[in-house]
Amino acid sequence: MEDKRELLKQPLHGIYIPILLILFGTLIFGVEYLPYSIAFIVVISSGKLYEVWNNRTSMDKSVWKEFELIDRTIIGPMTSIYRFKLNRENEILDIPTGHHVACCFTIDGKDEMRYYSPISNQFDAGFFDILVKHYEKGKVTRRLAALHEGQTAKFRGPFGKLNYEPNMAKELGLIAGGSGITPILQVITRIITNPEDHTKINLIFANETDKDILLKNEIDEIAKKYPYFNVHYTLTNPPADWDGSSGYVNKEMIEKYLPSVSNENRIFICGPPAMKKSLKEQAIELGWETDNIFCF
Ligand SMILES: Cc1cc2nc3c(=O)[nH]c(=O)nc-3n(C[C@H](O)[C@H](O)[C@H](O)COP(=O)(O)OP(=O)(O)OC[C@H]3O[C@@H](n4cnc5c(N)ncnc54)[C@H](O)[C@@H]3O)c2cc1C
């Protein structure tokens, strides 16, 4: 439901209407009061402009802005969570579900831009987190890894194509490969923190080895806490005592662990391009409509 108090933040309601009322009142009481009214209008307009300036969002879609690194947590082999500071302590990077930001470093005189899906949620104030998997020869991830607290990186955004609406699906099947878990986590967090969203969620999370499974404890905690969220893991190189699946995600896994084919259900996939392409084809062969499959 729309919050009517938000109307006062719009220029029409917060500035133009009060100014018109003051001018109208001045005309009724007498034009000789006009200089006082104008002085008063200048004071309240300056106050409003200052308020707007103070409340501006840190992230911009078209302009690169510098953000200070305030923390880095190593969470797995070659994977870290980077925390960047927002302009204000109470500011939230409230980006649409499943969207991402762009990060840029100038390397050898060339701007190298890469995308990252923030994993901080709509309640985290004053900062945003990105989870980054490092590549030995990766241009941008090597620069991020070399960043010290207090140093900055350039970001802009958000960008993305997913138009997630609460309850847009009765059941949602999610497939993530490696660091492709980041936008998938955003979707899960939005659903489980919205009591109005009753979507049942089933996730298949694919990785190389058990050591590569990012945020496994956190994901298992969610599965324990929310009965309508289930997770199934598959590994290409599983250890001897592994109780999940082995190998790449395939049709059998999609049929067994994801929701049944229906126009009321949806599948979201995120991973390396070849994985997304192959899984979309397999889902279509199983009877899923293209419109009900979304690849990040
Ligand atoms: C919409 C979107 C969201 C993304 N969100 C995230 C995120 O939240 N976290 C995250 O870690 N990454 C994410 N990525 C991937 C990220 O944008 C970069 O591609 C990645 O960090 C590598 O950048 P780089 O400059 O270090 O490597 P590059 O210099 O581009 O690549 C160097 C070499 O590294 C290897 N490499 C790079 N990427 C991959 C890969 N995906 N799979 C296998 N090998 C690879 C290859 O051998 C490649 O030749 C996202 C990508 C997209 C398109």
Coordinates of C-alpha atoms and ligand atoms in Angstrom, one line a residue:
M1 CA 0.0 0.0 0.0
E2 CA 1.3 3.5 -0.9
D3 CA 2.5 5.5 2.1
K4 CA 0.8 8.9 1.8
R5 CA 3.6 10.5 3.9
E6 CA 5.9 9.8 0.9
L7 CA 3.9 12.4 -1.1
L8 CA 5.5 15.2 0.9
K9 CA 8.9 14.2 -0.5
Q10 CA 7.7 14.8 -4.1
P11 CA 8.5 18.3 -5.4
L12 CA 4.9 19.0 -6.3
H13 CA 3.7 18.3 -2.8
G14 CA 6.8 19.3 -0.8
I15 CA 7.8 22.5 -2.5
Y16 CA 5.5 23.8 -5.3
I17 CA 2.2 23.5 -3.4
P18 CA 3.5 25.3 -0.2
I19 CA 5.0 28.1 -2.4
L20 CA 1.8 28.6 -4.3
L21 CA -0.2 28.7 -1.0
I22 CA 2.3 31.4 0.4
L23 CA 2.0 33.5 -2.8
F24 CA -1.8 33.2 -2.8
G25 CA -1.9 34.2 0.9
T26 CA 0.3 37.2 0.2
L27 CA -2.0 38.4 -2.6
I28 CA -5.0 38.1 -0.2
F29 CA -3.2 40.0 2.6
G30 CA -1.5 42.6 0.4
V31 CA 1.3 42.8 -2.2
E32 CA 3.4 44.9 0.2
Y33 CA 4.2 41.6 2.1
L34 CA 5.6 40.1 -1.1
P35 CA 9.4 40.7 -0.3
Y36 CA 8.9 39.0 3.1
S37 CA 7.1 36.1 1.4
I38 CA 9.9 35.7 -1.2
A39 CA 12.5 35.8 1.6
F40 CA 10.5 33.1 3.4
I41 CA 10.2 31.0 0.3
V42 CA 14.0 31.2 -0.4
V43 CA 14.6 30.0 3.2
I44 CA 12.2 27.0 3.0
S45 CA 13.3 26.0 -0.5
S46 CA 17.0 26.0 0.6
G47 CA 16.1 23.8 3.5
K48 CA 14.3 21.4 1.1
L49 CA 17.2 21.4 -1.4
Y50 CA 19.6 20.7 1.5
E51 CA 17.4 17.8 2.6
V52 CA 17.3 16.4 -1.0
W53 CA 21.1 16.7 -1.3
N54 CA 21.6 14.9 2.0
N55 CA 19.3 12.1 1.1
R56 CA 20.7 11.5 -2.4
T57 CA 21.6 7.9 -3.1
S58 CA 25.2 6.9 -3.2
M59 CA 24.9 4.7 -6.3
D60 CA 24.2 6.3 -9.7
K61 CA 23.3 4.4 -12.9
S62 CA 25.2 6.7 -15.2
V63 CA 28.0 8.2 -13.1
W64 CA 30.9 6.2 -11.6
K65 CA 31.2 6.9 -7.9
E66 CA 34.1 6.0 -5.6
F67 CA 33.2 3.7 -2.6
E68 CA 35.5 3.0 0.3
L69 CA 36.3 -0.6 1.2
I70 CA 35.5 -0.9 4.9
D71 CA 35.9 -4.7 5.4
R72 CA 36.9 -7.9 3.6
T73 CA 36.1 -11.4 4.8
I74 CA 37.6 -14.5 3.2
I75 CA 34.9 -17.1 3.0
G76 CA 36.3 -19.8 0.9
P77 CA 39.1 -20.8 -1.5
M78 CA 39.7 -17.7 -3.7
T79 CA 36.4 -16.1 -2.5
S80 CA 35.9 -13.0 -0.4
I81 CA 33.0 -10.8 0.7
Y82 CA 33.9 -7.1 0.2
R83 CA 32.0 -4.5 2.2
F84 CA 31.8 -0.9 0.7
K85 CA 30.6 2.2 2.6
L86 CA 27.6 4.1 1.5
N87 CA 27.3 7.9 1.9
R88 CA 25.0 7.8 4.9
E89 CA 24.9 5.5 7.9
N90 CA 21.1 4.9 7.4
E91 CA 21.3 4.5 3.7
I92 CA 20.3 1.1 2.2
L93 CA 21.4 0.0 -1.3
D94 CA 17.9 -1.0 -2.1
I95 CA 18.3 -2.4 -5.6
P96 CA 15.6 -4.4 -7.4
T97 CA 15.7 -8.2 -6.7
G98 CA 18.3 -10.0 -8.7
H99 CA 19.9 -6.9 -10.1
H100 CA 23.7 -6.1 -10.1
V101 CA 26.2 -3.2 -10.0
A102 CA 29.1 -2.5 -12.3
C103 CA 32.6 -2.2 -10.9
C104 CA 35.4 -0.5 -12.9
F105 CA 39.2 -0.4 -12.6
T106 CA 41.4 1.4 -15.1
I107 CA 44.1 -1.2 -16.0
D108 CA 46.9 -0.2 -18.5
G109 CA 44.9 2.8 -19.5
K110 CA 41.8 0.8 -20.3
D111 CA 38.6 0.8 -18.3
E112 CA 37.8 -2.8 -17.3
M113 CA 34.2 -3.2 -16.1
R114 CA 32.7 -6.3 -14.4
Y115 CA 29.3 -7.0 -12.8
Y116 CA 28.6 -8.1 -9.2
S117 CA 25.3 -8.9 -7.5
P118 CA 25.3 -7.4 -4.0
I119 CA 24.4 -10.0 -1.3
S120 CA 23.6 -7.5 1.4
N121 CA 19.9 -7.2 1.9
Q122 CA 17.3 -4.4 2.1
F123 CA 17.8 -4.1 5.9
D124 CA 21.6 -3.6 5.8
A125 CA 22.2 0.1 6.3
G126 CA 25.4 2.2 5.6
F127 CA 27.1 -0.4 3.4
F128 CA 26.8 -3.0 0.7
D129 CA 28.5 -6.4 0.3
I130 CA 29.6 -8.1 -2.8
L131 CA 30.8 -11.7 -2.9
V132 CA 33.7 -12.2 -5.3
K133 CA 35.3 -15.3 -6.6
H134 CA 38.9 -14.6 -7.6
Y135 CA 40.7 -15.8 -10.8
E136 CA 44.4 -16.0 -10.8
K137 CA 44.5 -14.2 -14.1
G138 CA 41.3 -12.2 -13.6
K139 CA 41.8 -8.5 -14.3
V140 CA 39.2 -6.9 -12.0
T141 CA 39.2 -9.6 -9.3
R142 CA 43.0 -9.3 -8.9
R143 CA 42.6 -5.5 -8.4
L144 CA 39.8 -6.1 -5.9
A145 CA 42.0 -8.6 -4.0
A146 CA 44.8 -6.0 -3.8
L147 CA 42.5 -3.3 -2.3
H148 CA 43.2 -2.3 1.3
E149 CA 40.6 -1.0 3.8
G150 CA 40.3 2.7 3.3
Q151 CA 41.0 2.5 -0.4
T152 CA 38.2 2.9 -3.0
A153 CA 36.7 1.2 -6.0
K154 CA 34.4 2.7 -8.7
F155 CA 30.8 1.5 -9.0
R156 CA 27.6 2.4 -10.8
G157 CA 24.2 0.8 -11.2
P158 CA 21.9 -0.9 -10.6
F159 CA 21.3 -2.9 -13.8
G160 CA 19.3 -6.0 -14.5
K161 CA 16.4 -7.5 -16.4
L162 CA 14.6 -9.5 -13.7
N163 CA 11.2 -8.0 -12.8
Y164 CA 10.6 -10.0 -9.6
E165 CA 7.1 -9.6 -8.1
P166 CA 6.1 -11.3 -4.9
N167 CA 4.0 -14.4 -5.6
M168 CA 4.8 -14.2 -9.3
A169 CA 5.2 -18.0 -9.0
K170 CA 3.6 -20.5 -6.8
E171 CA 6.8 -22.5 -6.7
L172 CA 10.2 -21.3 -7.8
G173 CA 13.0 -23.6 -9.0
L174 CA 16.5 -22.0 -8.7
I175 CA 19.7 -23.4 -10.2
A176 CA 23.1 -21.8 -9.3
G177 CA 26.6 -22.7 -10.4
G178 CA 29.5 -21.4 -8.2
S179 CA 29.5 -17.7 -7.7
G180 CA 26.2 -17.6 -9.7
I181 CA 24.6 -18.0 -6.2
T182 CA 24.8 -14.2 -5.6
P183 CA 21.7 -13.0 -7.5
I184 CA 19.9 -16.3 -6.5
L185 CA 20.6 -15.4 -2.8
Q186 CA 19.0 -12.0 -3.4
V187 CA 15.8 -13.7 -4.6
I188 CA 15.8 -16.1 -1.7
T189 CA 16.3 -13.3 0.9
R190 CA 13.6 -11.1 -0.7
I191 CA 11.1 -14.0 -0.5
I192 CA 11.9 -15.2 3.0
T193 CA 11.9 -11.6 4.5
N194 CA 8.5 -10.7 3.0
P195 CA 5.7 -12.3 4.9
E196 CA 3.3 -11.4 2.0
D197 CA 5.4 -13.6 -0.4
H198 CA 4.3 -17.2 -0.1
T199 CA 6.5 -18.6 -2.9
K200 CA 7.9 -22.1 -2.3
I201 CA 11.6 -22.3 -3.2
N202 CA 13.7 -25.2 -4.4
L203 CA 17.4 -24.6 -5.1
I204 CA 20.0 -26.8 -6.8
F205 CA 23.4 -25.5 -6.1
A206 CA 26.2 -26.9 -8.3
N207 CA 30.0 -26.7 -7.5
E208 CA 33.3 -28.5 -8.3
T209 CA 34.2 -29.7 -4.8
D210 CA 32.6 -29.5 -1.3
K211 CA 35.1 -26.7 -0.4
D212 CA 33.8 -24.6 -3.3
I213 CA 30.2 -24.4 -1.9
L214 CA 29.8 -20.7 -1.0
L215 CA 27.9 -19.7 2.1
K216 CA 26.8 -23.4 2.7
N217 CA 26.2 -22.8 6.4
E218 CA 24.0 -19.8 5.8
I219 CA 22.0 -21.6 3.1
D220 CA 21.5 -24.7 5.3
E221 CA 20.4 -22.4 8.1
I222 CA 17.7 -20.9 5.9
A223 CA 16.6 -24.4 4.9
K224 CA 16.3 -25.3 8.5
K225 CA 14.4 -22.2 9.4
Y226 CA 12.0 -21.9 6.4
P227 CA 10.1 -25.1 5.7
Y228 CA 9.1 -23.8 2.2
F229 CA 12.8 -23.5 1.2
N230 CA 14.7 -26.7 0.1
V231 CA 18.3 -27.0 -1.2
H232 CA 20.0 -29.8 -3.0
Y233 CA 23.7 -29.8 -3.8
T234 CA 25.6 -31.4 -6.6
L235 CA 29.4 -31.7 -7.0
T236 CA 31.5 -32.6 -10.1
N237 CA 34.3 -34.0 -7.7
P238 CA 32.5 -35.2 -4.6
P239 CA 34.3 -36.7 -1.6
A240 CA 33.7 -40.3 -0.6
D241 CA 31.2 -39.5 2.1
W242 CA 29.1 -37.1 0.0
D243 CA 25.3 -37.4 0.3
G244 CA 24.3 -35.0 -2.4
S245 CA 24.3 -35.6 -6.2
S246 CA 27.4 -36.0 -8.4
G247 CA 28.1 -34.4 -11.8
Y248 CA 26.6 -31.5 -13.7
V249 CA 22.9 -30.5 -13.1
N250 CA 20.8 -32.7 -15.5
K251 CA 17.2 -33.4 -16.5
E252 CA 16.8 -36.0 -13.7
M253 CA 17.9 -33.5 -11.1
I254 CA 15.6 -30.8 -12.5
E255 CA 12.6 -33.2 -12.4
K256 CA 13.4 -34.6 -9.0
Y257 CA 14.4 -31.5 -7.1
L258 CA 12.7 -28.5 -8.8
P259 CA 9.0 -27.8 -9.0
S260 CA 6.8 -29.6 -11.6
V261 CA 6.3 -28.1 -15.0
S262 CA 3.4 -25.6 -14.7
N263 CA 2.5 -22.1 -15.9
E264 CA 2.2 -21.2 -12.2
N265 CA 5.9 -22.1 -11.5
R266 CA 9.2 -20.5 -12.7
I267 CA 12.8 -21.5 -13.0
F268 CA 15.7 -19.0 -12.5
I269 CA 19.2 -20.0 -13.6
C270 CA 22.6 -18.3 -12.9
G271 CA 26.1 -19.7 -13.6
P272 CA 28.7 -19.7 -16.4
P273 CA 27.2 -18.9 -19.8
A274 CA 27.6 -22.6 -21.1
M275 CA 25.8 -23.9 -18.0
K276 CA 22.9 -21.4 -18.4
K277 CA 22.5 -22.3 -22.1
S278 CA 22.6 -26.1 -21.5
L279 CA 20.1 -26.0 -18.6
K280 CA 17.7 -23.7 -20.4
E281 CA 17.6 -26.2 -23.3
Q282 CA 17.1 -29.1 -20.9
A283 CA 14.3 -27.4 -19.1
I284 CA 12.6 -26.7 -22.4
E285 CA 12.9 -30.4 -23.4
L286 CA 11.2 -31.2 -20.1
G287 CA 8.2 -29.1 -21.1
W288 CA 9.0 -25.7 -19.5
E289 CA 7.8 -22.7 -21.5
T290 CA 10.6 -20.2 -22.4
D291 CA 8.6 -17.4 -20.7
N292 CA 8.8 -19.3 -17.4
I293 CA 12.6 -19.6 -17.5
F294 CA 14.8 -16.7 -16.5
C295 CA 18.6 -16.7 -17.0
F296 CA 20.6 -14.0 -15.1
Ligands
LIG1 C1 25.1 -10.1 -14.2 C2 26.4 -10.6 -13.6 C3 26.6 -10.7 -12.3 C4 27.7 -11.2 -11.7 N1 27.9 -11.3 -10.3 C5 29.0 -11.8 -9.8 C6 29.1 -11.9 -8.4 O1 28.3 -11.5 -7.6 N2 30.3 -12.5 -7.9 C7 31.3 -12.9 -8.7 O2 32.3 -13.4 -8.2 N3 31.2 -12.8 -10.1 C8 30.1 -12.2 -10.6 N4 30.0 -12.1 -12.0 C9 31.2 -12.4 -12.8 C10 32.1 -11.1 -12.8 O3 31.4 -10.1 -13.5 C11 33.5 -11.3 -13.6 O4 33.3 -11.9 -14.8 C12 34.5 -12.1 -12.7 O5 34.7 -11.5 -11.5 C13 35.8 -12.3 -13.4 O6 36.3 -11.0 -13.7 P1 37.9 -10.7 -13.9 O7 38.1 -9.4 -14.5 O8 38.7 -11.0 -12.6 O9 38.3 -11.9 -14.9 P2 38.6 -11.7 -16.5 O10 39.9 -10.9 -16.6 O11 37.4 -11.3 -17.1 O12 38.9 -13.2 -16.9 C14 40.2 -13.8 -16.8 C15 40.1 -15.3 -16.8 O13 39.5 -15.8 -15.6 C16 38.7 -16.9 -15.9 N5 37.2 -16.6 -15.6 C17 36.7 -15.4 -15.4 N6 35.4 -15.6 -15.1 C18 35.1 -16.9 -15.1 C19 33.9 -17.6 -14.9 N7 32.7 -17.0 -14.6 N8 34.0 -19.0 -14.9 C20 35.1 -19.6 -15.2 N9 36.3 -18.9 -15.5 C21 36.3 -17.6 -15.4 C22 38.8 -17.3 -17.3 O14 39.9 -18.2 -17.4 C23 39.2 -15.9 -17.9 O15 39.9 -16.1 -19.1 C24 28.8 -11.7 -12.6 C25 28.7 -11.6 -14.0 C26 27.5 -11.1 -14.5 C27 27.3 -11.0 -16.0

